[in-house]
Coordinates of C-alpha atoms and ligand atoms in Angstrom, one line a residue:
M1438 CA 138.7 -25.4 97.8
E1439 CA 138.2 -26.1 101.5
L1440 CA 139.0 -22.5 102.4
L1441 CA 136.4 -21.3 99.9
F1442 CA 133.8 -23.5 101.5
I1443 CA 134.6 -22.1 104.9
L1444 CA 134.5 -18.6 103.6
C1445 CA 131.1 -19.2 102.2
L1446 CA 129.9 -20.6 105.5
V1447 CA 131.2 -17.6 107.3
S1448 CA 129.4 -15.2 105.0
F1449 CA 126.2 -17.1 105.3
G1450 CA 126.4 -17.0 109.0
L1451 CA 126.7 -13.2 109.1
A1452 CA 123.2 -11.7 109.6
Y1453 CA 124.4 -8.8 107.5
D1454 CA 121.2 -8.4 105.5
K1455 CA 118.7 -8.0 108.3
A1456 CA 117.0 -4.8 109.5
S1457 CA 114.5 -3.7 112.2
F1458 CA 112.1 -0.9 111.5
Y1459 CA 110.4 0.8 114.4
G1460 CA 107.4 2.6 112.9
A1461 CA 109.2 5.8 112.1
S1462 CA 112.2 4.3 110.4
Y1463 CA 113.2 4.0 106.8
I1464 CA 116.0 3.4 104.3
S1465 CA 116.2 5.3 101.1
Y1466 CA 118.6 4.1 98.5
P1467 CA 119.3 6.3 95.5
L1468 CA 118.8 4.5 92.2
Q1469 CA 118.0 5.6 88.7
E1470 CA 117.2 3.1 86.0
A1471 CA 114.7 2.3 83.2
K1472 CA 114.3 -1.4 82.8
G1473 CA 111.9 -3.8 81.2
V1474 CA 112.5 -6.4 83.9
T1475 CA 111.9 -6.1 87.6
D1476 CA 113.1 -8.6 90.2
I1477 CA 112.3 -8.0 93.8
S1478 CA 112.6 -10.4 96.7
F1479 CA 112.7 -10.2 100.4
R1480 CA 111.5 -11.6 103.7
F1481 CA 109.5 -9.7 106.3
R1482 CA 107.6 -10.2 109.6
T1483 CA 105.3 -7.8 111.3
H1484 CA 102.1 -7.5 113.4
L1485 CA 100.8 -4.5 111.3
S1486 CA 98.0 -5.1 108.9
D1487 CA 98.7 -1.8 107.0
A1488 CA 102.3 -0.7 106.2
L1489 CA 104.6 0.3 103.4
L1490 CA 107.2 -2.3 102.7
L1491 CA 109.0 -1.1 99.5
L1492 CA 108.6 1.7 97.1
A1493 CA 110.6 2.2 93.9
A1494 CA 109.7 5.8 92.9
G1495 CA 110.0 7.5 89.5
K1496 CA 108.4 10.8 88.3
T1497 CA 105.3 9.0 87.1
D1498 CA 106.3 5.4 87.3
Y1499 CA 106.4 3.5 90.5
C1500 CA 106.3 0.1 92.0
M1501 CA 105.0 -0.1 95.5
I1502 CA 104.6 -3.1 97.8
R1503 CA 102.5 -2.7 101.0
L1504 CA 100.4 -4.5 103.4
E1505 CA 96.7 -3.6 103.2
S1506 CA 94.3 -5.2 105.7
G1507 CA 96.9 -8.0 106.3
K1508 CA 97.3 -8.8 102.6
L1509 CA 100.3 -8.0 100.4
K1510 CA 99.5 -5.6 97.6
L1511 CA 101.7 -4.7 94.6
H1512 CA 100.9 -1.4 92.9
I1513 CA 102.7 -0.8 89.7
N1514 CA 102.5 1.9 87.1
L1515 CA 104.7 1.9 84.0
G1516 CA 103.1 5.1 82.7
A1517 CA 99.8 3.6 81.4
G1518 CA 98.0 3.8 84.8
E1519 CA 98.2 1.7 87.9
S1520 CA 97.9 -2.1 88.0
E1521 CA 97.3 -3.9 91.2
L1522 CA 98.1 -7.4 92.3
S1523 CA 97.1 -8.9 95.7
S1524 CA 98.2 -11.9 97.7
S1525 CA 95.6 -14.6 98.0
K1526 CA 92.5 -13.8 100.1
G1527 CA 92.1 -16.0 103.1
T1528 CA 95.7 -15.6 104.4
Y1529 CA 96.8 -12.8 106.7
L1530 CA 100.4 -11.8 106.7
N1531 CA 100.2 -9.7 109.9
D1532 CA 101.0 -12.7 112.1
T1533 CA 104.6 -11.8 113.1
Q1534 CA 105.8 -14.9 111.2
W1535 CA 108.4 -14.6 108.4
H1536 CA 107.0 -14.4 104.9
H1537 CA 108.9 -14.6 101.7
V1538 CA 108.0 -12.4 98.8
S1539 CA 109.3 -12.6 95.3
I1540 CA 108.2 -10.5 92.4
I1541 CA 109.3 -11.2 88.8
R1542 CA 108.3 -9.0 85.9
R1543 CA 109.3 -9.7 82.3
E1544 CA 107.9 -6.7 80.4
A1545 CA 104.1 -7.1 80.7
N1546 CA 104.3 -10.5 82.4
L1547 CA 104.1 -10.0 86.2
T1548 CA 104.3 -12.8 88.8
M1549 CA 104.1 -12.4 92.5
K1550 CA 104.9 -15.2 94.9
V1551 CA 104.1 -14.9 98.6
D1552 CA 105.3 -18.0 100.5
D1553 CA 103.9 -20.7 98.3
N1554 CA 101.1 -18.8 96.6
V1555 CA 101.6 -17.5 93.1
V1556 CA 99.5 -14.8 91.4
K1557 CA 100.1 -13.6 87.9
K1558 CA 99.0 -10.6 85.8
R1559 CA 99.6 -9.1 82.4
L1560 CA 100.2 -5.4 82.4
P1561 CA 98.4 -3.1 80.0
G1562 CA 100.1 -0.7 77.6
R1563 CA 102.8 -0.8 75.0
F1564 CA 105.9 0.4 76.9
F1565 CA 107.2 -1.8 79.6
E1566 CA 110.0 0.1 81.2
L1567 CA 109.9 1.0 84.8
N1568 CA 111.5 4.5 85.1
I1569 CA 113.0 5.0 88.6
H1570 CA 114.4 8.4 89.5
F1571 CA 114.1 8.9 93.2
G1572 CA 115.3 5.5 94.3
I1573 CA 114.1 2.7 96.6
F1574 CA 112.4 3.3 99.9
L1575 CA 112.1 0.5 102.5
G1576 CA 109.8 0.7 105.6
G1577 CA 108.7 4.2 105.0
Q1578 CA 109.2 7.1 102.6
G1579 CA 110.7 9.6 105.0
D1580 CA 110.0 13.2 103.8
F1581 CA 109.9 12.1 100.1
S1582 CA 106.8 13.6 98.6
E1583 CA 107.4 14.0 94.9
L1584 CA 104.9 11.2 94.2
F1585 CA 101.7 11.2 96.1
L1586 CA 100.4 7.7 96.7
G1587 CA 98.0 8.3 99.5
H1588 CA 98.7 8.2 103.2
M1589 CA 101.1 5.4 104.1
E1590 CA 101.7 3.8 107.5
N1591 CA 105.4 3.2 108.3
F1592 CA 106.5 -0.4 108.7
R1593 CA 107.2 -1.9 112.1
G1594 CA 109.0 -5.2 112.1
C1595 CA 111.9 -7.0 110.4
M1596 CA 113.0 -7.3 106.8
E1597 CA 115.8 -9.4 105.4
D1598 CA 117.5 -10.3 102.2
V1599 CA 116.0 -7.4 100.2
Y1600 CA 117.0 -7.6 96.6
Y1601 CA 116.0 -5.0 94.0
N1602 CA 117.2 -5.9 90.5
G1603 CA 120.2 -7.6 92.0
V1604 CA 121.0 -4.9 94.5
K1605 CA 121.1 -5.9 98.1
I1606 CA 119.5 -2.9 99.6
I1607 CA 120.0 -3.6 103.3
E1608 CA 123.6 -4.5 102.8
K1609 CA 124.2 -1.2 100.9
A1610 CA 122.4 0.7 103.6
R1611 CA 124.3 -0.9 106.3
S1612 CA 127.7 -0.2 104.7
R1613 CA 126.4 3.3 103.8
T1614 CA 127.3 2.9 100.2
G1615 CA 126.7 6.0 98.1
S1616 CA 124.2 8.6 99.4
V1617 CA 121.9 6.0 101.0
H1618 CA 119.9 7.5 103.9
V1619 CA 119.1 5.4 107.0
E1620 CA 116.7 6.6 109.7
G1621 CA 116.1 4.7 113.0
V1622 CA 117.0 1.2 111.7
T1623 CA 119.0 -1.4 113.6
W1624 CA 120.7 -4.3 111.9
N1625 CA 119.0 -7.2 113.6
C1626 CA 115.5 -8.5 114.2
A1627 CA 114.8 -6.8 117.5
P1628 CA 113.5 -8.9 120.4
E1629 CA 110.7 -6.3 121.2
F1630 CA 108.8 -7.7 118.2
D1631 CA 108.5 -11.0 119.9
A1632 CA 107.4 -9.6 123.3
D1633 CA 104.0 -10.6 124.5
I1634 CA 101.4 -8.2 125.9
N1635 CA 102.4 -8.9 129.5
S1636 CA 106.0 -8.1 129.0
D1637 CA 107.5 -5.1 131.0
I1638 CA 109.0 -2.4 128.9
S1639 CA 112.5 -1.0 129.5
F1640 CA 113.3 2.5 128.2
I1641 CA 117.0 2.2 127.7
D1642 CA 118.4 4.9 125.4
E1643 CA 118.4 8.5 126.3
G1644 CA 115.4 9.8 124.3
A1645 CA 113.6 6.5 124.4
Y1646 CA 109.9 6.5 123.9
L1647 CA 107.0 4.4 122.8
V1648 CA 103.9 5.5 120.9
L1649 CA 100.5 3.8 121.6
P1650 CA 97.8 3.7 119.0
K1651 CA 95.1 6.4 119.1
I1652 CA 92.9 5.9 122.2
N1653 CA 89.6 7.6 122.2
S1654 CA 89.7 10.0 125.1
R1655 CA 87.2 12.7 124.3
A1656 CA 85.3 12.2 127.5
G1657 CA 88.5 11.6 129.6
G1658 CA 90.1 8.3 130.6
R1659 CA 91.2 6.0 133.4
W1660 CA 94.8 5.0 133.2
Q1661 CA 96.8 2.7 135.4
I1662 CA 100.6 2.8 135.0
E1663 CA 103.3 1.0 137.0
F1664 CA 106.8 2.3 136.6
K1665 CA 110.2 2.3 138.3
T1666 CA 113.0 4.8 137.8
I1667 CA 115.6 6.9 139.7
T1668 CA 115.4 9.8 137.2
P1669 CA 114.2 13.0 139.0
N1670 CA 112.7 14.5 135.8
A1671 CA 111.0 12.4 133.1
I1672 CA 108.0 12.0 130.9
V1673 CA 105.6 9.2 131.8
L1674 CA 102.7 9.9 129.5
Y1675 CA 102.0 12.6 126.9
N1676 CA 99.4 13.4 124.4
P1677 CA 100.0 16.6 122.4
G1678 CA 96.3 17.1 121.7
G1679 CA 94.3 17.2 118.5
G1680 CA 94.1 19.4 115.5
R1681 CA 93.0 22.6 117.3
G1682 CA 96.0 22.2 119.6
S1683 CA 94.3 23.6 122.7
D1684 CA 94.0 20.4 124.8
F1685 CA 96.9 18.2 125.9
L1686 CA 97.7 15.8 128.7
A1687 CA 101.1 15.3 130.3
V1688 CA 102.1 13.1 133.2
E1689 CA 105.7 13.8 134.2
I1690 CA 108.1 13.3 137.0
L1691 CA 109.5 16.6 138.2
E1692 CA 112.1 16.7 141.0
G1693 CA 111.0 13.3 142.0
V1694 CA 107.3 13.8 142.2
V1695 CA 104.5 13.2 139.7
R1696 CA 102.9 16.2 138.1
V1697 CA 99.9 16.0 135.8
K1698 CA 99.3 19.0 133.5
M1699 CA 96.3 19.5 131.2
A1700 CA 95.4 22.6 129.3
R1701 CA 93.2 23.8 132.1
G1702 CA 94.4 21.9 135.1
L1703 CA 97.4 21.0 137.1
I1704 CA 98.0 18.6 140.0
V1705 CA 101.3 17.8 141.8
H1706 CA 101.5 14.7 144.0
S1707 CA 103.5 14.7 147.2
E1708 CA 104.9 11.1 147.0
R1709 CA 108.5 10.8 146.0
V1710 CA 108.7 8.2 143.2
N1711 CA 112.3 8.2 141.8
D1712 CA 113.6 5.7 144.3
G1713 CA 114.1 2.8 142.0
Q1714 CA 111.0 1.0 143.4
W1715 CA 107.9 0.1 141.5
H1716 CA 105.1 2.7 141.9
K1717 CA 101.5 2.4 140.9
L1718 CA 99.9 5.5 139.3
H1719 CA 96.1 5.8 138.8
L1720 CA 95.0 8.7 136.7
L1721 CA 91.4 9.6 136.2
F1722 CA 90.7 12.7 134.1
N1723 CA 87.7 14.3 132.3
P1724 CA 86.9 17.9 131.2
S1725 CA 86.2 18.9 134.8
L1726 CA 88.4 16.8 137.0
I1727 CA 91.9 15.3 137.5
E1728 CA 92.3 12.6 140.1
L1729 CA 95.8 11.2 140.7
S1730 CA 96.7 8.5 143.1
I1731 CA 100.2 7.2 143.6
D1732 CA 100.5 3.9 145.5
N1733 CA 96.8 4.4 146.5
I1734 CA 97.3 7.9 148.0
A1735 CA 94.8 9.9 146.1
M1736 CA 94.7 13.6 145.3
S1737 CA 92.3 15.4 143.0
T1738 CA 91.6 18.8 141.6
Q1739 CA 88.5 20.4 139.9
I1740 CA 89.1 21.9 136.5
E1741 CA 87.5 25.1 135.3
S1742 CA 86.1 23.5 132.2
G1743 CA 85.0 26.7 130.5
G1744 CA 81.9 25.0 129.3
T1745 CA 83.7 22.4 127.1
R1746 CA 82.3 19.0 127.4
Y1747 CA 85.0 17.1 125.4
L1748 CA 88.7 16.9 125.4
D1749 CA 90.6 17.0 122.1
L1750 CA 93.2 14.3 122.7
S1751 CA 93.0 12.7 119.3
D1752 CA 96.7 12.6 118.8
L1753 CA 98.9 9.6 119.7
F1754 CA 99.9 8.8 123.3
Y1755 CA 103.6 8.9 124.1
L1756 CA 104.9 6.7 126.9
G1757 CA 108.2 7.1 128.7
G1758 CA 109.4 10.0 126.6
I1759 CA 108.7 12.2 123.6
E1760 CA 110.0 12.0 120.1
S1761 CA 112.6 14.8 119.6
D1762 CA 110.6 16.7 116.9
K1763 CA 107.7 17.2 119.4
R1764 CA 109.7 18.3 122.4
Q1765 CA 109.9 22.0 121.6
K1766 CA 106.1 22.2 121.4
A1767 CA 105.8 20.4 124.7
F1768 CA 108.1 22.8 126.4
A1769 CA 106.0 25.6 125.1
K1770 CA 103.0 24.0 126.8
G1771 CA 104.8 24.1 130.2
I1772 CA 105.9 20.5 130.2
K1773 CA 109.3 20.8 131.9
A1774 CA 110.6 17.3 131.5
A1775 CA 109.8 17.2 127.8
D1776 CA 113.3 16.1 126.8
S1777 CA 113.9 13.5 129.4
S1778 CA 113.0 9.8 129.0
I1779 CA 112.1 7.7 132.0
M1780 CA 115.3 5.6 131.9
G1781 CA 113.5 2.8 133.7
C1782 CA 110.7 0.3 133.3
I1783 CA 107.0 0.5 132.7
R1784 CA 104.6 -2.5 133.0
P1785 CA 101.9 -3.1 130.5
I1786 CA 99.4 -0.3 131.2
E1787 CA 95.7 -0.4 131.6
V1788 CA 93.4 2.1 129.9
D1789 CA 89.7 1.9 130.7
D1790 CA 90.2 -1.8 131.5
K1791 CA 92.1 -2.6 128.3
I1792 CA 95.7 -3.7 128.5
Y1793 CA 98.4 -2.1 126.2
G1794 CA 101.9 -3.4 125.9
L1795 CA 104.8 -3.8 123.5
P1796 CA 102.7 -5.6 120.8
N1797 CA 100.4 -2.5 120.6
A1798 CA 103.2 -0.1 120.0
V1799 CA 103.0 1.8 116.7
I1800 CA 106.4 3.5 117.1
S1801 CA 109.2 2.9 119.5
Y1802 CA 112.7 4.1 120.0
G1803 CA 115.3 2.8 122.4
V1804 CA 113.1 0.3 124.2
S1805 CA 113.5 -3.4 124.9
P1806 CA 111.3 -6.1 126.4
R1807 CA 111.5 -7.2 130.0
C1808 CA 112.6 -4.9 132.8
V1809 CA 116.4 -4.8 132.6
W1810 CA 116.8 -1.9 134.9
W1811 CA 118.1 -2.6 138.4
Y1812 CA 119.2 0.1 140.7
P1813 CA 121.8 -1.4 143.1
C1814 CA 122.5 2.0 144.8
H1815 CA 118.8 2.2 145.8
A1816 CA 118.2 -1.4 146.8
G1817 CA 118.4 -3.7 149.7
P1818 CA 119.5 -3.6 153.3
S1819 CA 123.2 -3.9 152.5
P1820 CA 124.2 -1.2 150.1
P1821 CA 127.1 -1.9 147.6
C1822 CA 129.3 0.9 148.8
V1823 CA 131.0 1.6 152.1
P1824 CA 129.2 4.4 154.0
R1825 CA 131.6 7.2 153.2
A1826 CA 131.5 6.4 149.4
T1827 CA 129.0 7.7 146.8
C1828 CA 127.2 5.1 144.8
E1829 CA 126.5 5.9 141.2
Q1830 CA 124.2 4.0 138.8
H1831 CA 126.2 2.6 135.9
G1832 CA 124.3 1.5 132.8
V1833 CA 121.1 -0.4 133.4
D1834 CA 122.1 -2.6 136.3
H1835 CA 125.6 -1.8 137.6
F1836 CA 127.1 0.7 140.0
T1837 CA 130.4 2.4 140.8
C1838 CA 131.5 3.4 144.2
K1839 CA 133.5 6.5 144.5
C1840 CA 135.5 7.4 147.7
D1841 CA 138.9 8.7 148.8
T1842 CA 140.2 5.4 150.1
D1843 CA 141.1 2.2 148.2
L1844 CA 138.3 0.1 149.3
C1845 CA 134.9 1.6 148.4
I1846 CA 132.9 -1.6 148.0
N1847 CA 131.1 -2.8 151.0
P1848 CA 132.5 -6.3 152.0
D1849 CA 129.0 -7.3 153.1
Y1850 CA 127.5 -6.8 149.6
A1851 CA 126.5 -10.3 148.6
E1852 CA 125.4 -9.8 145.0
K1853 CA 127.4 -10.2 141.9
Y1854 CA 128.8 -7.0 140.5
K1855 CA 131.3 -5.5 138.0
V1856 CA 134.3 -3.3 138.7
F1857 CA 135.1 -0.6 136.2
S1858 CA 138.5 1.2 135.7
K1859 CA 138.9 4.3 137.8
S1860 CA 139.3 7.1 135.4
S1861 CA 137.5 5.9 132.3
S1862 CA 134.6 4.2 134.0
E1863 CA 133.3 2.7 130.8
L1864 CA 136.0 0.0 130.9
E1865 CA 134.9 -3.2 132.5
L1866 CA 137.7 -4.8 134.4
V1867 CA 136.4 -7.7 136.4
A1868 CA 133.1 -9.3 137.4
L1869 CA 132.7 -10.8 140.9
Y1870 CA 130.4 -13.7 141.7
P1871 CA 130.3 -14.6 145.4
L1872 CA 132.0 -17.8 146.4
T1873 CA 130.0 -20.5 148.1
V1874 CA 131.6 -22.8 150.6
Q1875 CA 130.4 -25.2 153.2
E1876 CA 131.0 -24.5 156.8
G1877 CA 134.5 -25.9 157.6
G1878 CA 135.0 -26.8 154.0
V1879 CA 137.2 -25.9 151.1
A1880 CA 136.1 -24.2 147.9
V1881 CA 138.1 -23.6 144.7
I1882 CA 138.0 -20.0 143.6
T1883 CA 137.6 -20.1 139.9
T1884 CA 137.5 -17.6 137.0
Q1885 CA 133.7 -17.9 137.5
N1886 CA 134.1 -16.1 140.8
I1887 CA 136.7 -13.6 139.7
D1888 CA 135.9 -13.1 136.0
V1889 CA 138.5 -10.9 134.4
I1890 CA 136.6 -9.2 131.6
L1891 CA 139.3 -6.8 130.5
D1892 CA 140.9 -7.9 127.3
H1893 CA 144.3 -7.9 129.0
H1894 CA 146.0 -9.5 126.0
K1895 CA 145.2 -6.4 124.0
Y1896 CA 147.4 -4.4 126.5
G1897 CA 150.2 -6.9 126.4
V1898 CA 149.4 -8.6 129.7
R1899 CA 149.5 -12.3 130.0
P1900 CA 147.3 -14.3 132.5
S1901 CA 150.4 -14.6 134.6
G1902 CA 150.7 -10.8 134.6
V1903 CA 147.3 -10.3 136.0
L1904 CA 148.1 -10.2 139.7
L1905 CA 145.5 -10.5 142.4
H1906 CA 147.0 -9.2 145.7
V1907 CA 145.3 -10.3 148.9
A1908 CA 144.9 -6.9 150.5
Q1909 CA 142.9 -8.2 153.4
S1910 CA 142.7 -11.8 154.4
P1911 CA 139.3 -13.3 155.0
Q1912 CA 138.3 -13.2 158.7
H1913 CA 137.0 -16.7 158.9
G1914 CA 139.3 -18.6 156.5
R1915 CA 142.5 -18.6 154.6
I1916 CA 143.5 -18.4 150.9
A1917 CA 145.6 -21.4 149.8
V1918 CA 147.4 -21.6 146.5
D1919 CA 148.4 -25.1 145.3
L1920 CA 152.1 -25.0 144.5
T1921 CA 152.4 -28.4 142.9
L1922 CA 153.0 -28.8 139.3
Q1923 CA 151.2 -32.0 138.4
R1924 CA 152.6 -33.7 141.4
N1925 CA 150.4 -36.1 143.3
L1926 CA 150.4 -34.6 146.8
P1927 CA 148.9 -31.2 147.0
Q1928 CA 151.1 -28.7 148.7
Y1929 CA 149.5 -25.5 149.8
N1930 CA 151.0 -22.1 150.3
Y1931 CA 148.7 -20.0 152.5
V1932 CA 148.4 -16.5 151.2
D1933 CA 147.9 -14.1 154.1
G1934 CA 147.1 -10.5 153.4
E1935 CA 148.3 -7.3 155.0
K1936 CA 151.7 -8.3 156.3
S1937 CA 153.2 -10.0 153.4
K1938 CA 150.8 -8.8 150.6
Q1939 CA 151.0 -12.0 148.7
F1940 CA 149.2 -12.6 145.5
F1941 CA 148.0 -15.2 143.0
T1942 CA 147.6 -14.7 139.3
L1943 CA 144.9 -15.2 136.7
M1944 CA 146.8 -18.2 135.5
D1945 CA 146.6 -19.8 139.0
L1946 CA 142.8 -19.0 139.0
S1947 CA 142.2 -20.6 135.6
R1948 CA 144.2 -23.7 136.7
D1949 CA 141.9 -24.1 139.7
K1950 CA 144.9 -23.7 142.1
V1951 CA 143.4 -21.1 144.4
R1952 CA 141.2 -22.2 147.3
Y1953 CA 139.4 -20.7 150.2
V1954 CA 139.6 -22.8 153.4
H1955 CA 136.9 -22.0 155.9
D1956 CA 137.8 -22.2 159.6
G1957 CA 134.6 -24.0 160.6
S1958 CA 133.3 -21.1 162.7
E1959 CA 129.6 -20.3 162.8
N1960 CA 130.0 -17.2 160.7
H1961 CA 128.0 -17.4 157.4
Q1962 CA 129.6 -14.4 155.6
D1963 CA 133.2 -13.7 154.8
A1964 CA 135.0 -11.4 152.4
I1965 CA 138.4 -11.3 150.6
V1966 CA 139.7 -7.9 149.7
L1967 CA 141.7 -8.1 146.5
E1968 CA 143.8 -5.6 144.5
M1969 CA 144.2 -6.3 140.8
E1970 CA 147.4 -5.1 139.2
L1971 CA 148.4 -5.6 135.6
I1972 CA 152.0 -6.2 134.7
P1973 CA 152.6 -6.0 130.9
E1974 CA 155.3 -7.7 129.0
T1975 CA 158.4 -5.7 128.2
K1976 CA 157.8 -3.3 125.3
F1977 CA 154.2 -2.7 126.3
T1978 CA 153.2 0.3 128.3
L1979 CA 149.8 0.4 130.0
P1980 CA 147.5 3.3 129.5
S1981 CA 147.3 5.5 132.6
Y1982 CA 143.8 4.4 133.4
L1983 CA 145.0 0.8 133.8
Q1984 CA 148.0 1.6 135.9
G1985 CA 148.1 1.1 139.6
R1986 CA 145.8 -1.2 141.6
N1987 CA 142.1 -1.6 141.7
T1988 CA 140.6 -2.7 145.0
F1989 CA 137.5 -4.9 145.2
V1990 CA 135.9 -7.6 147.3
L1991 CA 135.1 -11.2 146.7
H1992 CA 132.2 -12.0 149.0
V1993 CA 132.0 -15.5 150.5
N1994 CA 128.7 -17.2 151.5
V1995 CA 129.1 -20.0 154.0
T1996 CA 126.4 -22.6 154.0
P1997 CA 125.9 -23.9 157.5
V1998 CA 126.3 -27.6 158.1
N1999 CA 124.4 -29.4 160.9
D2000 CA 127.2 -30.7 163.0
P2001 CA 126.5 -34.4 163.7
P2002 CA 126.3 -35.2 167.5
V2003 CA 129.3 -37.0 168.7
L2004 CA 128.9 -40.1 170.8
N2005 CA 132.0 -41.4 172.6
L2006 CA 131.7 -44.8 174.1
L2007 CA 134.4 -46.0 176.4
P2008 CA 135.4 -49.6 176.0
G2009 CA 133.5 -51.8 178.4
K2010 CA 130.7 -49.3 178.9
V2011 CA 127.2 -50.4 178.0
L2012 CA 124.8 -48.1 176.1
R2013 CA 121.2 -48.5 177.4
L2014 CA 118.3 -47.5 175.3
T2015 CA 115.0 -46.4 176.7
Q2016 CA 112.1 -48.6 175.9
N2017 CA 110.7 -46.3 173.3
A2018 CA 113.8 -45.8 171.2
T2019 CA 113.2 -46.6 167.5
C2020 CA 115.8 -47.9 165.1
A2021 CA 115.3 -45.0 162.8
S2022 CA 116.3 -42.4 165.4
I2023 CA 119.5 -44.2 166.3
N2024 CA 120.8 -45.3 163.0
F2025 CA 124.4 -45.8 164.1
L2026 CA 123.5 -48.8 166.2
S2027 CA 122.0 -52.0 164.9
C2028 CA 118.8 -52.8 166.5
F2029 CA 117.5 -56.2 167.5
Ligands
NAG2210 C1 95.4 -9.0 110.7 O1 94.8 -8.0 110.0 C2 93.4 -8.2 109.8 C3 92.8 -7.1 109.0 O2 93.2 -5.9 109.5 C4 92.7 -8.3 111.2 O3 91.3 -8.6 111.0 C5 93.4 -9.5 112.0 O4 92.8 -9.5 113.3 C6 94.9 -9.2 112.0 N1 95.5 -10.4 112.6 C7 96.3 -10.4 113.6 C8 96.9 -11.6 114.1 O5 96.6 -9.3 114.2
NAG2211 C1 104.9 -13.1 78.4 O1 104.0 -14.2 78.4 C2 103.5 -14.5 77.1 C3 102.4 -15.6 77.3 O2 102.8 -16.6 78.2 C4 104.7 -15.0 76.3 O3 104.2 -15.3 75.0 C5 105.7 -13.9 76.2 O4 106.9 -14.3 75.5 C6 106.1 -13.4 77.6 N1 106.9 -12.3 77.5 C7 108.2 -12.2 78.0 C8 108.9 -10.9 77.8 O5 108.6 -13.1 78.7
NAG2212 C1 107.3 -42.8 172.8 O1 107.8 -41.4 172.7 C2 106.8 -40.5 172.0 C3 107.4 -39.1 172.0 O2 108.8 -39.2 171.8 C4 105.5 -40.5 172.8 O3 104.6 -39.7 172.1 C5 105.0 -41.9 172.9 O4 103.9 -41.9 173.8 C6 106.1 -42.8 173.6 N1 105.6 -44.2 173.6 C7 105.8 -45.0 174.7 C8 105.3 -46.4 174.5 O5 106.4 -44.7 175.7

C-alpha cells in the first residue's frame, strides 16, 4: 500500500509528458479509428497568436485545433462539412502562460473548455463518426499534405499531458512506440521560451540557428549585431532572398574576418573577430551601397545596382547559422561558411532602431538564453595552460591543456576549472575551486575545493581508493592531514611533496581532515600540484583511460591581513601621549 503510494508519487514527479516545439518541430502519431466520441485534452503555452496545435487527419474527416489571432479554434468535419468552435472573445491565449484545453464530443454534442471557459455546439448531419486514417499531428504537420487545410504556422512553445481518446501522445512519441515520427522536439519546456527581449542568445549545438520574422528590407537596412565566438568560419546573418531568387544577403565570418556578400556586392573587413571577445558589427546596405563597420572601424563599397531600386529580401532572416535544408543553395551563392554555426553568443540585435531577441524568434534550433560561452584559452592575463602546452576549448566554458609533461595547467590560473581524463577527454574527473586562506592562517581543503566528479564507485573505487598525491608542495605553506580518529587533540601529519610523495584520500577530504597552513609571508598566491590516482578494489580493473595519474593544480588565494602594530612597554616605563592624541586612535589604552 505504502509502496504503491510512493510509486504513484514517483510517476507523477517525472515530467515524462512534456514537449518543446521550436517552430519547425512536430510529432506525428499513426492512428486509425472511427469513433462517435472524441476526447482531447492538453496544456500549452506560447507567444504565437497563430499556430497549429493538434490535427487528427482522415481522408475527408478531420479535427484540428489551432490558435488564430490569439484565440483557440476547433475545426471539425465529420463528413457533412466543417464546423467551427472558438474560445471566448476577449481572452488572448498567446501570453506565454499555461492554458488547459479539453474537448469532449458525444456524437453531435461538442463541448470545448479552455481554462474555465466553456463553449458548446451541436454538430450538423446524421453520421457522427470521426474517421481518422493518417493519425495525430502535434505542433505542425511536417510534410503531410493529403488534406489541404490552408497554410498553417508551426507551433513554438510547450505542450504537456496531451491525450487523444485515452492515448498519451507525447509519452508514445518519447518512447518511440510504433512508427511515431518526431522532428526537432525536446522533452522539457525549454528555458528559451521564458527569455526576455534583452537576453543574450547562445548558439550551442553544431548547426544551431535562429530565424527572425520577416523584416521589410526592400530599400535596405541598418543592422547592429554584437557577437562573440572563436570559430574562424561561421554564419552571422543570412537572408536567402525572395521568390525570384536573385537577391540575397549574407554576413559570415571567414578565416576570422567578417565578409558581407550580396548578389551584386562584396565587402571583406580587415578586423579579426574570432578571438572570444565581444565585437560590434554595424551593417548598412541598400541597392547601391554596403557599409560595414566592426568595432567602429568602417569600410564601404559601392554596388553596381544595374538600375534596380529595390532589394528582394522578403524571405526570413537566419541568425547564427542556416537550417540544413537551405545550406546547399547558400553554398551555390558563394557563401562559404554556409554549414557552420557561430558556436558563440549574439546579443539582442537592432534593426532600423527596433530590437529583436529570443521572444521574436519564429524558429530556433540548438540555442539557449543567456551567454553561456566562455573561452578560457582566449581570456585574461594568466592563461590556463603552461606556455609550452596547447589550450583547447572544451564544451561551452571549459578547456583542456595538452603538453608532453605531467603538469600542463598553469599554477597561477586562479579560476575554477575542470579536469578531463587524458585519452577520452569527454570524461570529467575533477573540478577545482581555488582555496581561500587568510595570511598566516589555516584553511580546511574540502570536497568543494577538490570536487571529484567522476563516478568512482562505478569503477569499483572507494573514496579511500581515490588518492591525491602531493606532487609539489605549496611554496608558502604546508599541507597537513589530521591523523586523529575522534580524539580530542588534533595531531597533524605534514604532507610534503616531491621527496616523500605523500598523499591524502577523498575520504580524508570529505571528513575535513586536510588543511593548508599558510606561512604568513606576504605572498598572496600559492598553488598545490596534485596527482590523482585511482586504486580499485580487488576484482575490478580500471579502463585504460583511468589508469595512471592525472596532474592538476589547486590554486590558493591568500587574503592579506593588516598586521596590527606591536607596542612593547617595559615595566616601569611611562608612555607619554601628545596633547592631541584622541582616545579613538589609541584604543588599547584607557583615556582619562
Ligand atoms: C496576441 O495576439 C493578438 C492578435 O494577434 C495581438 O493583438 C496581441 O498583441 C498578442 N498578445 C501578445 C501578448 O503578444
Ligand atoms: C446530446 O445532447 C442532447 C441534448 O442535451 C441529449 O438529448 C442527447 O442525449 C445528447 N447526446 C449524447 C450522445 O450524449
Ligand atoms: C591635531 O592633529 C590634527 C592632525 O593629526 C591636526 O589637524 C590638528 O590641528 C591638531 N590639533 C591640535 C590642537 O594640535
